CSV table of C-alpha atoms (C1' of nucleotides) in Angstrom, one decimal:
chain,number,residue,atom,x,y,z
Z,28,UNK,CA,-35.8,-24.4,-21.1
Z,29,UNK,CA,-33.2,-21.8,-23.0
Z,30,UNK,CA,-35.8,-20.3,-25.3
Z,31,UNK,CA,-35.6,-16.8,-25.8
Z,32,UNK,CA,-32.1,-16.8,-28.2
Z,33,UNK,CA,-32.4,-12.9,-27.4
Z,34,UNK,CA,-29.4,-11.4,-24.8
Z,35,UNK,CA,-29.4,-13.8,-21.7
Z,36,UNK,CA,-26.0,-13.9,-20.7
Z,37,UNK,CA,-25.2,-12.0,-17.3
Z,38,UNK,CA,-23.1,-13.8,-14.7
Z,39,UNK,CA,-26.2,-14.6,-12.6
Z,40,UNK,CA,-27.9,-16.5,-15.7
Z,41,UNK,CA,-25.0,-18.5,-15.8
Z,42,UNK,CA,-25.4,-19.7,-12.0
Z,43,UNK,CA,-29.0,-20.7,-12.2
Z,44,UNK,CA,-27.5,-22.8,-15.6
Z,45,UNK,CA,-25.3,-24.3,-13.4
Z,46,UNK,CA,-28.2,-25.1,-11.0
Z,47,UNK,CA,-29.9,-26.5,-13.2
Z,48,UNK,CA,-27.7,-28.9,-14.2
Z,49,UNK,CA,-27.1,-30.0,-11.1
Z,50,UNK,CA,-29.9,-29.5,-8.8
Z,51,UNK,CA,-32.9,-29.5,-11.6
Z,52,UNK,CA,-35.3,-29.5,-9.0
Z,53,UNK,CA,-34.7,-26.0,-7.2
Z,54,UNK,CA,-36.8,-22.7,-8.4
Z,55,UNK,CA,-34.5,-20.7,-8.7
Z,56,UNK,CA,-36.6,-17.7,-9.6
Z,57,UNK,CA,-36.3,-15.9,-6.5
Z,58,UNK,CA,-32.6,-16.5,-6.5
Z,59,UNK,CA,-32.7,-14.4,-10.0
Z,60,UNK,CA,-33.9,-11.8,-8.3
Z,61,UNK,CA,-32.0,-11.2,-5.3
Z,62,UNK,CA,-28.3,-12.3,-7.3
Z,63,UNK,CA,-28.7,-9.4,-9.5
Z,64,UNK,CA,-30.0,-7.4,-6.4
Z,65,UNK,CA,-27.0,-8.2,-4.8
Z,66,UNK,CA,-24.3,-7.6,-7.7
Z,67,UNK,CA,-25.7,-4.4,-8.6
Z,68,UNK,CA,-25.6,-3.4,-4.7
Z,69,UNK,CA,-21.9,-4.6,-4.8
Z,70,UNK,CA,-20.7,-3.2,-7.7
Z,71,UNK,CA,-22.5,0.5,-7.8
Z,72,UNK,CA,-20.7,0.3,-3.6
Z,73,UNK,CA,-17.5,0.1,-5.0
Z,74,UNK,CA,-18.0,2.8,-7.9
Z,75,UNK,CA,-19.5,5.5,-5.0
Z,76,UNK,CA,-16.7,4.8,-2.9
Z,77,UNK,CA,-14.3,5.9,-5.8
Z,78,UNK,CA,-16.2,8.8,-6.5
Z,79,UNK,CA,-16.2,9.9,-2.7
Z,80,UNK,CA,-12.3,9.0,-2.7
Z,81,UNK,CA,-11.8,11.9,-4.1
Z,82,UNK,CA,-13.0,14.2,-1.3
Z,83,UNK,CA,-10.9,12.3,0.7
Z,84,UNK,CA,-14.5,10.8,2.3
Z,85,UNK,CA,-15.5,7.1,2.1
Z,86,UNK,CA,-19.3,5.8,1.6
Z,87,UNK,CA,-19.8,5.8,5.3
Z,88,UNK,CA,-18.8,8.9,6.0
Z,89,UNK,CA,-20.4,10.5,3.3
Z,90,UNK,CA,-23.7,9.1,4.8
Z,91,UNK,CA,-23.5,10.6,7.6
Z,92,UNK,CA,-22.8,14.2,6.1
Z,93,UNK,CA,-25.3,13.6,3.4
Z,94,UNK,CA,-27.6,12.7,6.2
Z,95,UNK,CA,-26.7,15.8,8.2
Z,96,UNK,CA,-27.3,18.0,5.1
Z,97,UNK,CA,-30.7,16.5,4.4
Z,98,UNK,CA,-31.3,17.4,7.9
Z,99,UNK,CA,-31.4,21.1,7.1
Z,100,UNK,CA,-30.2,24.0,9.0
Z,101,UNK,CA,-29.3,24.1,11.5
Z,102,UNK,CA,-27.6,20.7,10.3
Z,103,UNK,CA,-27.5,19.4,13.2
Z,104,UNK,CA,-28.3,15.6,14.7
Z,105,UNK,CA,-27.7,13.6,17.9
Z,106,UNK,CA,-25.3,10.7,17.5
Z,107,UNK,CA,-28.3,8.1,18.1
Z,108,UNK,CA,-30.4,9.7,15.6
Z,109,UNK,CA,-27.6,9.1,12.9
Z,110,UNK,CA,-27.1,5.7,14.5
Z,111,UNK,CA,-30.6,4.9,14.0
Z,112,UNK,CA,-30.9,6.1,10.7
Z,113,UNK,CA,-28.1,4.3,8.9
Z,114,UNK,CA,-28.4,1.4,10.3
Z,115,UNK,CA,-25.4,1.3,12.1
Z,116,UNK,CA,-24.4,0.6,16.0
Z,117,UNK,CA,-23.5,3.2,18.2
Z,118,UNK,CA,-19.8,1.7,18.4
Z,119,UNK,CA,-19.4,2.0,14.3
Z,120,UNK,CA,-21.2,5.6,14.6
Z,121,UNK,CA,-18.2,6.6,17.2
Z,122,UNK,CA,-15.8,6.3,14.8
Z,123,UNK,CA,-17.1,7.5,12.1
Z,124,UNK,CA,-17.5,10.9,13.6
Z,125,UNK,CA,-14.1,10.8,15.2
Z,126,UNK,CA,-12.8,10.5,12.0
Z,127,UNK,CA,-15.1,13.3,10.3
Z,128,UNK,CA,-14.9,15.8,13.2
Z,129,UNK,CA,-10.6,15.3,13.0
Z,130,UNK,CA,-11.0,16.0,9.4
Z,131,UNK,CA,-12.5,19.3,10.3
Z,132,UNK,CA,-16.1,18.3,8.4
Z,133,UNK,CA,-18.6,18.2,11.1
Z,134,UNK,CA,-18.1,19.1,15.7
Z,135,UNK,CA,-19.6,17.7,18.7
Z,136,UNK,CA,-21.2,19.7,21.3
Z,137,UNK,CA,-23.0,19.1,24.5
Z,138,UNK,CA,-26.7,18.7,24.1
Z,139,UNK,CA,-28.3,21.8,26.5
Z,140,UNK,CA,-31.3,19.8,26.8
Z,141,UNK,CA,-29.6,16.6,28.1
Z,142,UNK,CA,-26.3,16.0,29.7
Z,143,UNK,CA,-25.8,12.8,28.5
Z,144,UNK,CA,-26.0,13.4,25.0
Z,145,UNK,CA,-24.5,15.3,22.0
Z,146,UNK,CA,-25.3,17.2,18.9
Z,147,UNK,CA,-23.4,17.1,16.0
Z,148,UNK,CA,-23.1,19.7,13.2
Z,149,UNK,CA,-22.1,20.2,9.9
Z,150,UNK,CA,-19.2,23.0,9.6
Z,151,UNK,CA,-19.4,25.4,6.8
Z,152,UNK,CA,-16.4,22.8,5.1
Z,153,UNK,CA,-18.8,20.2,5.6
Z,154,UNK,CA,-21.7,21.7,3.9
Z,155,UNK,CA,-19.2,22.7,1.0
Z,156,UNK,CA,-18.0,19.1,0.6
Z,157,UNK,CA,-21.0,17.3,1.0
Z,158,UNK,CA,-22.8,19.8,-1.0
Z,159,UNK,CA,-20.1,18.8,-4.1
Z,160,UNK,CA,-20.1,15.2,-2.9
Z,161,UNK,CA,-23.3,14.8,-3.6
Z,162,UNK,CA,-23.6,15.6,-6.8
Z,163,UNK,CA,-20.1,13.6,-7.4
Z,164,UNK,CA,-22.5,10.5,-6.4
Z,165,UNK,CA,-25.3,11.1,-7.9
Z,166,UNK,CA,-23.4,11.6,-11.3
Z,167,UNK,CA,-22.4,8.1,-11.3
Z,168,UNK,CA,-25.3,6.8,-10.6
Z,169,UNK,CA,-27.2,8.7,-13.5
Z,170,UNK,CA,-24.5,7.3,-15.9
Z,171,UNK,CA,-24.9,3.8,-14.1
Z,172,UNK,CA,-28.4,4.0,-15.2
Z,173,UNK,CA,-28.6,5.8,-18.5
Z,174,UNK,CA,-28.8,2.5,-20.0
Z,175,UNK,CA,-32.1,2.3,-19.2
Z,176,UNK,CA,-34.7,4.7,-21.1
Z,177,UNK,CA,-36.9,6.6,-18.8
Z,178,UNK,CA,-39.9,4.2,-18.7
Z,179,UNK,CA,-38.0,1.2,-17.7
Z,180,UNK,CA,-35.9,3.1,-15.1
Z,181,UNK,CA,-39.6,4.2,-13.9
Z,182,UNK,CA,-40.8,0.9,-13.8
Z,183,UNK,CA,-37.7,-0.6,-11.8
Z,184,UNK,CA,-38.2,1.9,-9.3
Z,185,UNK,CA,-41.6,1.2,-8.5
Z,186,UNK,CA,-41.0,-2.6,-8.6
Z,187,UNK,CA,-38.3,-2.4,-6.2
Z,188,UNK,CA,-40.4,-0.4,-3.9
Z,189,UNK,CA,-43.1,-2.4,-3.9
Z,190,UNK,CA,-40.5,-5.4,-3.4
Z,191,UNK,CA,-38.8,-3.1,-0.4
Z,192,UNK,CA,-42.2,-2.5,0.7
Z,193,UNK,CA,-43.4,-5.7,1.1
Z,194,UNK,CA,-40.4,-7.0,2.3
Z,195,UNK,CA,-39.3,-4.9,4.8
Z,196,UNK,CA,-43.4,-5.4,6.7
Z,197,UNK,CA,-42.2,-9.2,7.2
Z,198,UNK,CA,-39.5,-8.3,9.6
Z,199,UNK,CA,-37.4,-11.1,10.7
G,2,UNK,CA,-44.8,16.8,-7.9
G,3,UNK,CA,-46.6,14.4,-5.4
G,4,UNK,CA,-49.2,13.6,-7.4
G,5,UNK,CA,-50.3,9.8,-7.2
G,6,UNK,CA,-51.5,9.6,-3.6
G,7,UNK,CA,-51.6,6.1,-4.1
G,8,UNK,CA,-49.0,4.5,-1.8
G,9,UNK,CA,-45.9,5.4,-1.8
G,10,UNK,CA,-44.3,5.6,1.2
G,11,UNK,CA,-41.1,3.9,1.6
G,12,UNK,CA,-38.1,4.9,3.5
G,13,UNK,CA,-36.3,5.5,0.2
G,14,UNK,CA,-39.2,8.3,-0.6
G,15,UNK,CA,-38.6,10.2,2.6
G,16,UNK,CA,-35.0,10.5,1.8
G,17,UNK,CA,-35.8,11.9,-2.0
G,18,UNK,CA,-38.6,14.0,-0.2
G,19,UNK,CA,-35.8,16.0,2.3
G,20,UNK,CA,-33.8,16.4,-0.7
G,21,UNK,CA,-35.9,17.7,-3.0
G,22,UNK,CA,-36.8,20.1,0.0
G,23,UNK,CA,-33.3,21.2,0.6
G,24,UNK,CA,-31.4,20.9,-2.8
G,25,UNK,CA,-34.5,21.0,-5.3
G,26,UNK,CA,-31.8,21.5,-8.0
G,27,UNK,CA,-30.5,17.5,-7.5
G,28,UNK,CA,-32.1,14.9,-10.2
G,29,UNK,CA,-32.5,12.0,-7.5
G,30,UNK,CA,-33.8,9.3,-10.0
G,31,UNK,CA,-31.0,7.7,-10.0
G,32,UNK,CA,-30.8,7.3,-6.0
G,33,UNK,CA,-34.2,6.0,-5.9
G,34,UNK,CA,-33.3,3.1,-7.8
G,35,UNK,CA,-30.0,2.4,-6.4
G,36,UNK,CA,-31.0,3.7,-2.9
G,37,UNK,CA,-33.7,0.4,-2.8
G,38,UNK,CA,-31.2,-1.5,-4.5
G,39,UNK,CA,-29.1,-0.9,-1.9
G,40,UNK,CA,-31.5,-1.6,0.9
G,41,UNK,CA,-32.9,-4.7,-0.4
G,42,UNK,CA,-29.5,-5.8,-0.6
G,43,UNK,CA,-29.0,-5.4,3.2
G,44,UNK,CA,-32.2,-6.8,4.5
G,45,UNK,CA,-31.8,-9.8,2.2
G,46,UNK,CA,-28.2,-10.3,3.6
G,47,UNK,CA,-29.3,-10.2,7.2
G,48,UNK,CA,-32.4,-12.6,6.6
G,49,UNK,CA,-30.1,-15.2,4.3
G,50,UNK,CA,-27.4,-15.0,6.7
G,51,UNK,CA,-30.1,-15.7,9.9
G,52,UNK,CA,-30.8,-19.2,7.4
G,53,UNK,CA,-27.5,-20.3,7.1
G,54,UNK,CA,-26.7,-20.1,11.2
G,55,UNK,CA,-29.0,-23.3,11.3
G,56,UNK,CA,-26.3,-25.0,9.5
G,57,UNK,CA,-23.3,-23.2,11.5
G,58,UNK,CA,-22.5,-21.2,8.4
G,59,UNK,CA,-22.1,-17.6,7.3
G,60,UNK,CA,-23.0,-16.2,4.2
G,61,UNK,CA,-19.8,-16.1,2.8
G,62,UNK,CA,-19.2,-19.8,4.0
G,63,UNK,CA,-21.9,-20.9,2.1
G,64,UNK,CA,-20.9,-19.1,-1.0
G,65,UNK,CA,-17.9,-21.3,-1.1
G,66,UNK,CA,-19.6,-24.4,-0.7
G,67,UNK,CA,-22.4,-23.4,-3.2
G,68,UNK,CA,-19.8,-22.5,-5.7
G,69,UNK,CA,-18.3,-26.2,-5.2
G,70,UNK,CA,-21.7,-27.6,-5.4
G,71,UNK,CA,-22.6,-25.8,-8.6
G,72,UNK,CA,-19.6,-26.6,-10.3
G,73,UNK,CA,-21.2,-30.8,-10.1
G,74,UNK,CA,-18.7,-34.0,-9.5
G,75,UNK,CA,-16.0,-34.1,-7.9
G,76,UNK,CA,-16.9,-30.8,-6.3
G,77,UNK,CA,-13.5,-29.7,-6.6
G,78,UNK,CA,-12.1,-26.2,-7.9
G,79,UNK,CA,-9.0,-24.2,-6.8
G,80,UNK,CA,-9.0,-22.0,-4.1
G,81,UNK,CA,-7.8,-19.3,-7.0
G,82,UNK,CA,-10.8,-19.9,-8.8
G,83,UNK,CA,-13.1,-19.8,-5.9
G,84,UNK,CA,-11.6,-16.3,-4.9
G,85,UNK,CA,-12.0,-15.1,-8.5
G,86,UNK,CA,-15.7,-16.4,-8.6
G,87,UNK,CA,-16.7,-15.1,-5.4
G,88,UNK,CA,-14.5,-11.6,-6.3
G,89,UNK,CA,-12.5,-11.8,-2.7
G,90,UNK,CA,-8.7,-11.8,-2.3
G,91,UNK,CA,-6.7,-14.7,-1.8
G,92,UNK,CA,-6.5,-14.0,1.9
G,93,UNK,CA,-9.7,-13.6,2.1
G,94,UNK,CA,-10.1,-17.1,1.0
G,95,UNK,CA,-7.8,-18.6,3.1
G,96,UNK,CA,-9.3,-17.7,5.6
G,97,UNK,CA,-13.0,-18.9,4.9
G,98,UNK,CA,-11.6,-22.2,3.4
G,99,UNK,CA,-9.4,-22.7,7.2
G,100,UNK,CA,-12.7,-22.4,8.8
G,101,UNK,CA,-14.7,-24.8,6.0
G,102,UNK,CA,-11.6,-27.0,6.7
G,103,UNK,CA,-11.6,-27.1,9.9
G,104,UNK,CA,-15.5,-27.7,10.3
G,105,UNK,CA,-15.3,-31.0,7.9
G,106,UNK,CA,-17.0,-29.6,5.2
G,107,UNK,CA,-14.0,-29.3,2.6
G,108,UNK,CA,-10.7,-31.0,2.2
G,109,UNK,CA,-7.6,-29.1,1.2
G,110,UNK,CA,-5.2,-31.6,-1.3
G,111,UNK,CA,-2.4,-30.8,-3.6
G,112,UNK,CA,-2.9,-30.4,-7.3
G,113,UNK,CA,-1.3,-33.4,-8.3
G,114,UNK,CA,-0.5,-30.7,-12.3
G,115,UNK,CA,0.8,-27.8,-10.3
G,116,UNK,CA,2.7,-28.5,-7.0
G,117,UNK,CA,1.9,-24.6,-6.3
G,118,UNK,CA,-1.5,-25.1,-6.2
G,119,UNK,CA,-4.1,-26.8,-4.6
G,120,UNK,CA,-7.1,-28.6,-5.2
G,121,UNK,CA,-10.6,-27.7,-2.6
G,122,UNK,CA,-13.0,-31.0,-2.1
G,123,UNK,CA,-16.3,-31.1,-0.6
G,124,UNK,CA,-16.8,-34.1,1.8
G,125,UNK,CA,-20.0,-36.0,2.2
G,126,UNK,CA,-20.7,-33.9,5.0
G,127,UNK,CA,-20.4,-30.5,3.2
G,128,UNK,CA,-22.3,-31.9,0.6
G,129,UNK,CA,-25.0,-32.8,2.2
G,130,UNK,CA,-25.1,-29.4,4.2
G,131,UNK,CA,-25.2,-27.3,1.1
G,132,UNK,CA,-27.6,-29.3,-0.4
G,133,UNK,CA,-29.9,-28.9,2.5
G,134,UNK,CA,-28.7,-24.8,2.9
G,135,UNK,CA,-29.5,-23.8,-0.3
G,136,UNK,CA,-33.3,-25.0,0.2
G,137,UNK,CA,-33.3,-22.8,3.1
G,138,UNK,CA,-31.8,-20.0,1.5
G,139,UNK,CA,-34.2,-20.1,-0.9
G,140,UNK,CA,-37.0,-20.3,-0.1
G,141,UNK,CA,-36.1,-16.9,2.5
G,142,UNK,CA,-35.8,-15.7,-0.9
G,143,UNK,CA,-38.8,-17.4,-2.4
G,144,UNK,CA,-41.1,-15.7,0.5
G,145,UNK,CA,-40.1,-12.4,0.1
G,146,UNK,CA,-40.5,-12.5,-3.6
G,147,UNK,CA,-44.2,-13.5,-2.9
G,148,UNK,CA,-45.5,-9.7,-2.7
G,149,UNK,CA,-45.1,-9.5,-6.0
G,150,UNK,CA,-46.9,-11.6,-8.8
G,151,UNK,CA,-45.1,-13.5,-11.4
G,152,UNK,CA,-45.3,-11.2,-13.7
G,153,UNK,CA,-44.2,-8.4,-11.7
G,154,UNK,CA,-41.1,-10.5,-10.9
G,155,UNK,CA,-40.3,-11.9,-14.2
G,156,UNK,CA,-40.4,-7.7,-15.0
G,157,UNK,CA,-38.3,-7.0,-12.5
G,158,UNK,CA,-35.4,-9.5,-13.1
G,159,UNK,CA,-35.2,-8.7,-16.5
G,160,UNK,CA,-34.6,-5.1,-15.9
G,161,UNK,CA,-32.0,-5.6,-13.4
G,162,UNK,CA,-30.3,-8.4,-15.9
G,163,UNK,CA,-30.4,-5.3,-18.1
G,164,UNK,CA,-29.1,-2.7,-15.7
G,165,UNK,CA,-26.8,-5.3,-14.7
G,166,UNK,CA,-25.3,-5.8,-18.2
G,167,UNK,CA,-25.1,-2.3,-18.7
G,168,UNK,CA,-23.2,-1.3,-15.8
G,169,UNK,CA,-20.9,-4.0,-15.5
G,170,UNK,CA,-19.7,-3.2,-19.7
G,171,UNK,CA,-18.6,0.2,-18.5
G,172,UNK,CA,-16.3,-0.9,-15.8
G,173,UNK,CA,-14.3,1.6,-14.1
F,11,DA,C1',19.8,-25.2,-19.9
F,12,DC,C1',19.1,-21.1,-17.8
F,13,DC,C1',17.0,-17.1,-15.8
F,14,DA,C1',13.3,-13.4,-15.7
F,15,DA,C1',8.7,-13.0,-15.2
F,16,DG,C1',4.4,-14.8,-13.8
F,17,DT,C1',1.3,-17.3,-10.7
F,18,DA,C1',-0.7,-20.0,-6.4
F,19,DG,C1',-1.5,-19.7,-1.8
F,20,DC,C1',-0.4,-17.9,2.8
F,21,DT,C1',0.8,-14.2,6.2
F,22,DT,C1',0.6,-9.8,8.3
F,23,DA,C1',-1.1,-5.1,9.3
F,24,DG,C1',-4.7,-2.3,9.2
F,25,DC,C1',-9.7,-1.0,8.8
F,26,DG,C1',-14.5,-0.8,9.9
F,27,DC,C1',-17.9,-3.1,11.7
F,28,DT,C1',-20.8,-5.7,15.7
F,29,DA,C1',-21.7,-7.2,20.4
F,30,DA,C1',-21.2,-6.6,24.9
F,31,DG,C1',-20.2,-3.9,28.7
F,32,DC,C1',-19.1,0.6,31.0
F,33,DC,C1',-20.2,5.2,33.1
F,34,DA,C1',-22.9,9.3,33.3
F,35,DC,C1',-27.1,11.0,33.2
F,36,DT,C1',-32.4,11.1,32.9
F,37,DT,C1',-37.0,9.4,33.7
F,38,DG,C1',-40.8,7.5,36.0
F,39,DC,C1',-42.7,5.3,40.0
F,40,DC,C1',-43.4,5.1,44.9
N,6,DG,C1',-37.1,13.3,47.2
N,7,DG,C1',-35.2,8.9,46.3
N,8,DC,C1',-34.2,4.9,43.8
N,9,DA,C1',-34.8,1.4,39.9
N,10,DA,C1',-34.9,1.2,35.2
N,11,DG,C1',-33.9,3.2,30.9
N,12,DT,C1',-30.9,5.8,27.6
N,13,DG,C1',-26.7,8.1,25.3
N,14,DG,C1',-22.2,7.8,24.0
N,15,DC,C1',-17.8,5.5,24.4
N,16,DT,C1',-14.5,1.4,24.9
N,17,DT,C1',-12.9,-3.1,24.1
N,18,DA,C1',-12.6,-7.7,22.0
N,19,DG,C1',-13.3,-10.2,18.1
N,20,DC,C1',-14.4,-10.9,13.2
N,21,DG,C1',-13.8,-10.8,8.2
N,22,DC,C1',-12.3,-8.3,4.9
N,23,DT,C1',-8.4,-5.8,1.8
N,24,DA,C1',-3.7,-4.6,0.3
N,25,DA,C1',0.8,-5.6,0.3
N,26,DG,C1',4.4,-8.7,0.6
N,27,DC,C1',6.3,-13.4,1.2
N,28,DT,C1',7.9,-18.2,-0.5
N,29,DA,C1',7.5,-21.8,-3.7
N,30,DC,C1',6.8,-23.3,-8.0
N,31,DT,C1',5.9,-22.8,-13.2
N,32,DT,C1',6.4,-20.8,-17.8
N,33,DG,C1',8.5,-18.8,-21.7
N,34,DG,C1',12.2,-16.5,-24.1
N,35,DT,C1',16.9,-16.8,-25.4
DNA sequence: ACCAAGTAGCTTAGCGCTAAGCCACTTGCC
DNA sequence: GGCAAGTGGCTTAGCGCTAAGCTACTTGGT
């Protein structure tokens, strides 16, 4: 089964090894997949969230600036559409904007068009940070990626939507 | 640049789209990998974790008692080796290994080498739920691997091992 | 033999999330 | 026009994690 003499050796080879010691039986081939999915996910988390750090932002909030600012102008959003789009109850949503509208980054007004509702908007010191953030993140993702020439980093991406794609049609 | 009308279409594309309509100066490569990365991670999470509440278990749960399994007879390790596999704190631990304890899967004994340490046992009846878990979990995995073909997914896993590799030499 | 430094596991405080429930308001049906 | 059902945002309780600090024990230098 070890052919290939060539690299192997990442800590997710090393679990199916152990698997296949013990439980010989299991195709594990999927499991290949989604562990390196999952690490990669994990570990490129933690590096963003250092790089954000230093706005004083973490990942979450940065979503939901970078989320305004894709918006456009006027940069504004409801509450539920942020909610919606990240994924994210409304409970989680009102603290993150608690915590971004103390810091000065983003304000809550009363929707005209519906008294039960809210729109929230960048302020001009949330465009600026988010603006700089932005690039912060995408910086470290580059370098995260530069070990990959262009074609294979092409390749990956359309594997992974086409993984994302067919994955995300079988919902639960 | 939108040539190839062929599919595309994923939510990752719609984000790259609004920012290459507001900040055309970003390079988003980069985010299109990680971005699906990131969202593959997620979904896979919440469909894994919806396999393991058959058995009464979270994911994390069953982490621990897959790391136990993997590790073959006795299906013992110490709960410091266990935290540092599954990259969680010690009180982190404690606190999954309370509940495994608690639920009959695992036994807690002293190391008889090291009266500061401990020694973490699976019982009968945690071995017998991981074994049966791990089927489940994979083949969750297994299914949503099946869009692709096998040689799409034998592409794709080795250019995450290689990404993975990469990124995980330069640590912070 | 002793003592400083290191290590194992647990405890606590704090954080950010979800799930469930609340009130205020809007919508759609009669 | 009035009322049931739906929706938007907030609050609370609970969960699982981290970071920091604790005690108990071990290790290594002198």
């Amino acid at each position: 089964m070890s052919e290939r003499p060539e690299q192997r050796k990442d800590p997710v080879d090393a679990i199916i090894d152990q698997w296949a010691t013990v439980r010989p039986d299991l195709d594990t081939a999927a499991m290949e997949v989604f562990g390196r999915i999952y690490r990669l996910s994990r570990a490129m988390g933690e590096r963003t969230e250092k790089a954000y750090a230093r706005f004083g932002i973490g990942r979450g909030e940065f979503d939901v600036l970078a989320t305004l600012r894709r918006a456009g102008e006027p940069y504004t959003l409801s509450p539920r559409q942020l909610s919606a789009t990240l994924m994210l109850t409304t409970g989680g949503m009102t603290g993150r904007l608690d915590k971004l509208e103390r810091a000065g980054l983003l304000r809550r007004s009363p929707d005209p068009h519906d008294r039960r509702g809210l729109k929230v908007t960048l302020t001009d010191k949330g465009l600026e940070l988010i603006d700089e953030a932005v690039g912060a993140g995408l910086a470290v993702q580059t370098e995260a990626l530069s070990g990959l020439d262009d074609g294979q980093a092409g390749q990956l991406s359309e594997l992974l939507r086409e993984l994302l794609r067919t994955t995300e049609d079988r919902q639960d």
